[in-house]
Short mmCIF file of C-alpha atoms in Angstrom, two decimals:
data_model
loop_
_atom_site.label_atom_id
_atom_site.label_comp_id
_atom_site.label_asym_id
_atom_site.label_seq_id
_atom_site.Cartn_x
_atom_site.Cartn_y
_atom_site.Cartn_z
CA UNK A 1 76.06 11.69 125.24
CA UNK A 2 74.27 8.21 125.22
CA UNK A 3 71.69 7.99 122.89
CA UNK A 4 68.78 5.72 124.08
CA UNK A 5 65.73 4.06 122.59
CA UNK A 6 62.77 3.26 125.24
CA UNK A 7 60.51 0.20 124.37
CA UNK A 8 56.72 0.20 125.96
CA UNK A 9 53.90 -1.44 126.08
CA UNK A 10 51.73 0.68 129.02
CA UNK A 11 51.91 3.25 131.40
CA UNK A 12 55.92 4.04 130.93
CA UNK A 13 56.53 4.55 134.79
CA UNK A 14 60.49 3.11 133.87
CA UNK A 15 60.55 5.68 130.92
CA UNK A 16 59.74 8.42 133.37
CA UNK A 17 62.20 7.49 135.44
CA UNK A 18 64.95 8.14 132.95
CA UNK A 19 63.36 11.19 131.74
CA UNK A 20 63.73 12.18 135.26
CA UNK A 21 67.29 11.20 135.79
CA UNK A 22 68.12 12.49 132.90
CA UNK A 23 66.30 16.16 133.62
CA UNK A 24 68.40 16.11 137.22
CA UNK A 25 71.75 15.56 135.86
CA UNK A 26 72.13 11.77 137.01
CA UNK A 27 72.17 10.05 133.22
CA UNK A 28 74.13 11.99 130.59
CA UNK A 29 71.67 10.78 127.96
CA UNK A 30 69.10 11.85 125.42
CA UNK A 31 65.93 9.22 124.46
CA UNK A 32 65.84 9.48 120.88
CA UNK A 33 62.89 7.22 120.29
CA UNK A 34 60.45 5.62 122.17
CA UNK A 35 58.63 2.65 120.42
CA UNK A 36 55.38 1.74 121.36
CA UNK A 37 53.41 -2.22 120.96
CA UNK A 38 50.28 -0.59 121.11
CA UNK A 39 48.40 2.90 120.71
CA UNK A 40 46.41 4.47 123.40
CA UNK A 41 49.12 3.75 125.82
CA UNK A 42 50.28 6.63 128.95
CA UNK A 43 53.55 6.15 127.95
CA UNK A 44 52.93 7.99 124.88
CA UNK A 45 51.77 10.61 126.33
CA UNK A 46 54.97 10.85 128.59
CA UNK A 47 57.30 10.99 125.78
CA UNK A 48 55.22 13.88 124.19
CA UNK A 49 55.21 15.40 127.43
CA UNK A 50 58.87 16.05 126.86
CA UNK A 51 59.27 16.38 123.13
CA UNK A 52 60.43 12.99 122.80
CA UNK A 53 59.94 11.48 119.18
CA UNK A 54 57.67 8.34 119.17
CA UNK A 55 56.87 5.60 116.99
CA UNK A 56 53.78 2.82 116.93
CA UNK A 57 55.06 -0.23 115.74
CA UNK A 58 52.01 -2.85 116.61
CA UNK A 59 52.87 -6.93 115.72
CA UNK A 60 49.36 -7.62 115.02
CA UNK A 61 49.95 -4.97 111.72
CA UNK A 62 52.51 -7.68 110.56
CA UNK A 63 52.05 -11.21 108.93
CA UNK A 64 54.70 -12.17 110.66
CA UNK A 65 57.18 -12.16 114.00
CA UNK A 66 59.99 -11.81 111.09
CA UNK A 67 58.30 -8.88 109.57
CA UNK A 68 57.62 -6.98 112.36
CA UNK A 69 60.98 -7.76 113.62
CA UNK A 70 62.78 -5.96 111.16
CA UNK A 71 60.72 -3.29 111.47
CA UNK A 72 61.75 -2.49 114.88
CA UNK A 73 65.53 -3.04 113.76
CA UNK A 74 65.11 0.02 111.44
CA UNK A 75 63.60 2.17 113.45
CA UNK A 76 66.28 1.69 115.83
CA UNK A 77 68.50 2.04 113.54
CA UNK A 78 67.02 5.22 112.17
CA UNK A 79 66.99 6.12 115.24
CA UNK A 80 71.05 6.29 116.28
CA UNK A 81 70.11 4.95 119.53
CA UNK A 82 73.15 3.32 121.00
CA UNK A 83 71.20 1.11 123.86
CA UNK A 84 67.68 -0.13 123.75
CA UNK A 85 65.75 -0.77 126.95
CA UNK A 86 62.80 -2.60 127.14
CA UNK A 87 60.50 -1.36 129.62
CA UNK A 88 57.57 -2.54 130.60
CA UNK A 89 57.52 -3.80 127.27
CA UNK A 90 55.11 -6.64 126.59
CA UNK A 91 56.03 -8.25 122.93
CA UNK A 92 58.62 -10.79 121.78
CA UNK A 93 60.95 -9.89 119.39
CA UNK A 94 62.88 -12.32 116.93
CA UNK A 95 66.14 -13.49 117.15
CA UNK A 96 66.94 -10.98 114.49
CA UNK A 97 66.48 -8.03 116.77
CA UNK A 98 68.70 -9.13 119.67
CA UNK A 99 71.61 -10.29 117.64
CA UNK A 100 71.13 -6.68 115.40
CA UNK A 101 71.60 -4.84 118.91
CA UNK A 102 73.76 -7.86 121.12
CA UNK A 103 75.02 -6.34 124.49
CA UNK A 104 73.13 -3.16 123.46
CA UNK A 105 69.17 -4.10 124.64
CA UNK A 106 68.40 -4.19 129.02
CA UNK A 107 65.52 -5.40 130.29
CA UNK A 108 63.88 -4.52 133.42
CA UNK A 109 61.96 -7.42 134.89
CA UNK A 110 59.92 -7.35 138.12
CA UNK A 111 61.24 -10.70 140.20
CA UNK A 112 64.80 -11.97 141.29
CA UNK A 113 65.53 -14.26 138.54
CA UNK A 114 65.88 -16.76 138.19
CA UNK A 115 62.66 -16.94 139.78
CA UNK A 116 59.08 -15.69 137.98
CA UNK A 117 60.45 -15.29 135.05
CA UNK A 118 59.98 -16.35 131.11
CA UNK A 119 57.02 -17.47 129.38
CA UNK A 120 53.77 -15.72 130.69
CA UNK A 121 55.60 -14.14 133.71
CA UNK A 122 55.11 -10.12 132.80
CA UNK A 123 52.74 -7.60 134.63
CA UNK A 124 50.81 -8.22 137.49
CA UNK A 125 51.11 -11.90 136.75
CA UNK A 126 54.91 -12.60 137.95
CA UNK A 127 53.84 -10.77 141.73
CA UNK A 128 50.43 -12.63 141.67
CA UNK A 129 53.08 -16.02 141.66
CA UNK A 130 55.52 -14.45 144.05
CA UNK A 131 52.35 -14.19 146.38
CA UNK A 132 51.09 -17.78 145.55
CA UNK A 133 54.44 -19.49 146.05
CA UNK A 134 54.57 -17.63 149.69
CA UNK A 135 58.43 -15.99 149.50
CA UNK A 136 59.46 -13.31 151.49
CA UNK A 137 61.75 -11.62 149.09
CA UNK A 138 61.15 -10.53 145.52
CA UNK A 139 63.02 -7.86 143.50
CA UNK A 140 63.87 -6.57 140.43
CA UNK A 141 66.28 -7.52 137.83
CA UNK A 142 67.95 -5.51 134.46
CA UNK A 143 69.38 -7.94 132.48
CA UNK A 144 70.76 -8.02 128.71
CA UNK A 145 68.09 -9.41 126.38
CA UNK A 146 69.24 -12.65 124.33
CA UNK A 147 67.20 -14.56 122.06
CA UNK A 148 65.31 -16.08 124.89
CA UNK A 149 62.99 -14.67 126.97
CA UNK A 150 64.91 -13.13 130.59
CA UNK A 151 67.54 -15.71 130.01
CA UNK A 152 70.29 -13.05 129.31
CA UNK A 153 72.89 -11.90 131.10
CA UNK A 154 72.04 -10.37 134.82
CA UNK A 155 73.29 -7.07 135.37
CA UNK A 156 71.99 -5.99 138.44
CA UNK A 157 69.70 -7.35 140.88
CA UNK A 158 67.60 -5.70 144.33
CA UNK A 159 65.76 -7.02 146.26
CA UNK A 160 62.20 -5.99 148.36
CA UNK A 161 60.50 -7.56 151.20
CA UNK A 162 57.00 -9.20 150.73
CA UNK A 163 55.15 -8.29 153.60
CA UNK A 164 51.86 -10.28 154.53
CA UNK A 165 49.03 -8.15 153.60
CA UNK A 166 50.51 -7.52 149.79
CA UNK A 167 48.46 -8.13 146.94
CA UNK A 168 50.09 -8.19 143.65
CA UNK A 169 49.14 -4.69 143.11
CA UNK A 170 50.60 -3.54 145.79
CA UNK A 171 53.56 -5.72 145.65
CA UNK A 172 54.18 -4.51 142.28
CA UNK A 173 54.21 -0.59 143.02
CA UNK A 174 56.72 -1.51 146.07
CA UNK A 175 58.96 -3.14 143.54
CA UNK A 176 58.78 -0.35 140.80
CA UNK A 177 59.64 1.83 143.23
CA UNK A 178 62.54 0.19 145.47
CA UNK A 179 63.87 -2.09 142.88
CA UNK A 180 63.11 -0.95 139.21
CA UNK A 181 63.47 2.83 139.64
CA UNK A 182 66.37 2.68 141.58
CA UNK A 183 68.72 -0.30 139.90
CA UNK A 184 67.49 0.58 135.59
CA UNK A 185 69.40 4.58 136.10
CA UNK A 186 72.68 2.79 137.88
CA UNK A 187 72.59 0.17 134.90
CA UNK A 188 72.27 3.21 132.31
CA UNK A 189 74.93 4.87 133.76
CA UNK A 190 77.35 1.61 134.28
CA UNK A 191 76.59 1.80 130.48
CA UNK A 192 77.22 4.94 129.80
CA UNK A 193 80.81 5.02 131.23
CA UNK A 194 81.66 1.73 129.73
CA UNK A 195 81.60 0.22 132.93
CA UNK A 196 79.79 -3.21 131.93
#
């Protein structure tokens, strides 16, 4: 059985996602940890929903990026997780982290990148630019995570019309739930048979 590790940083709509896959026989996996950025966060509340341990690691309790970063590599490594997936998850970590975990840590990001992606493109901000730059087709990608940020390797990619009265908000739940929740369990379990 896969052991996993679930990063967040808000509501944890891709964490319940696998919880659900998992619950219906799809993923042969157990979350051993989630990690939170932040307190006060749903996705908390999801993962004590279903027994699931949790941690709080915050970067703003650290002097620095390197300090906080090995943080998070021992509680993942406390943690026996095999694969880390960063969902939703809204901090950069150090170098240290992705080389600690290389080939192990997915990201789900909400555009086709190349495109939106990088630097300041997270949230509602990446589908407020998909909007802006007037495309017809955005998507979802999971990727590996590298020392940059969404410059690893893709992994899978879908795509999801923009139709012409979106706004980002509703552009985003139309890609969380056509894209994100349907390509991050096939990547999980492309994983979990060695398939990747």
């Amino acid at each position: 059985m896969l052991k996993i590790a679930v990063l967040v940083s808000g509501g944890g709509s891709n964490l319940q996602t696998i919880i659900d896959k998992i619950a219906d026989g799809y993923l042969n996996c157990e979350i051993v940890k989630v990690i939170a950025s932040r307190s006060n966060i749903y996705a908390l509340e999801r993962a004590k929903n279903h027994g699931i341990a949790s941690e709080i690691i915050s970067p703003k309790k650290f002097k620095s990026i390197e300090g906080f970063t090995k943080a998070m590599v021992l509680a993942v490594k406390e943690s026996g997780a095999e694969l880390i997936i960063t969902a939703g998850y809204l901090t950069i970590l150090g170098e240290e982290f992705a080389q600690a975990f290389k080939n192990r840590i997915i990201n789900v990001h909400p555009s086709l990148i190349p495109d939106f992606c990088g630097k300041g493109f997270y949230g509602l901000k990446v589908h407020e630019e998909v909007l802006k730059a007037g495309v017809k087709t955005t998507g979802a990608t999971v990727h590996f995570v590298d020392e940059g940020i969404d410059t690893g390797a893709i992994i899978m990619q879908k795509s999801v019309v923009v139709m012409d009265d979106d706004t980002p908000e509703t552009l985003q739940k139309r890609v969380m739930d056509e894209a994100e929740s349907v390509i991050l369990p096939k990547v999980i379990k492309l994983f979990e048979e060695n398939k990747i």
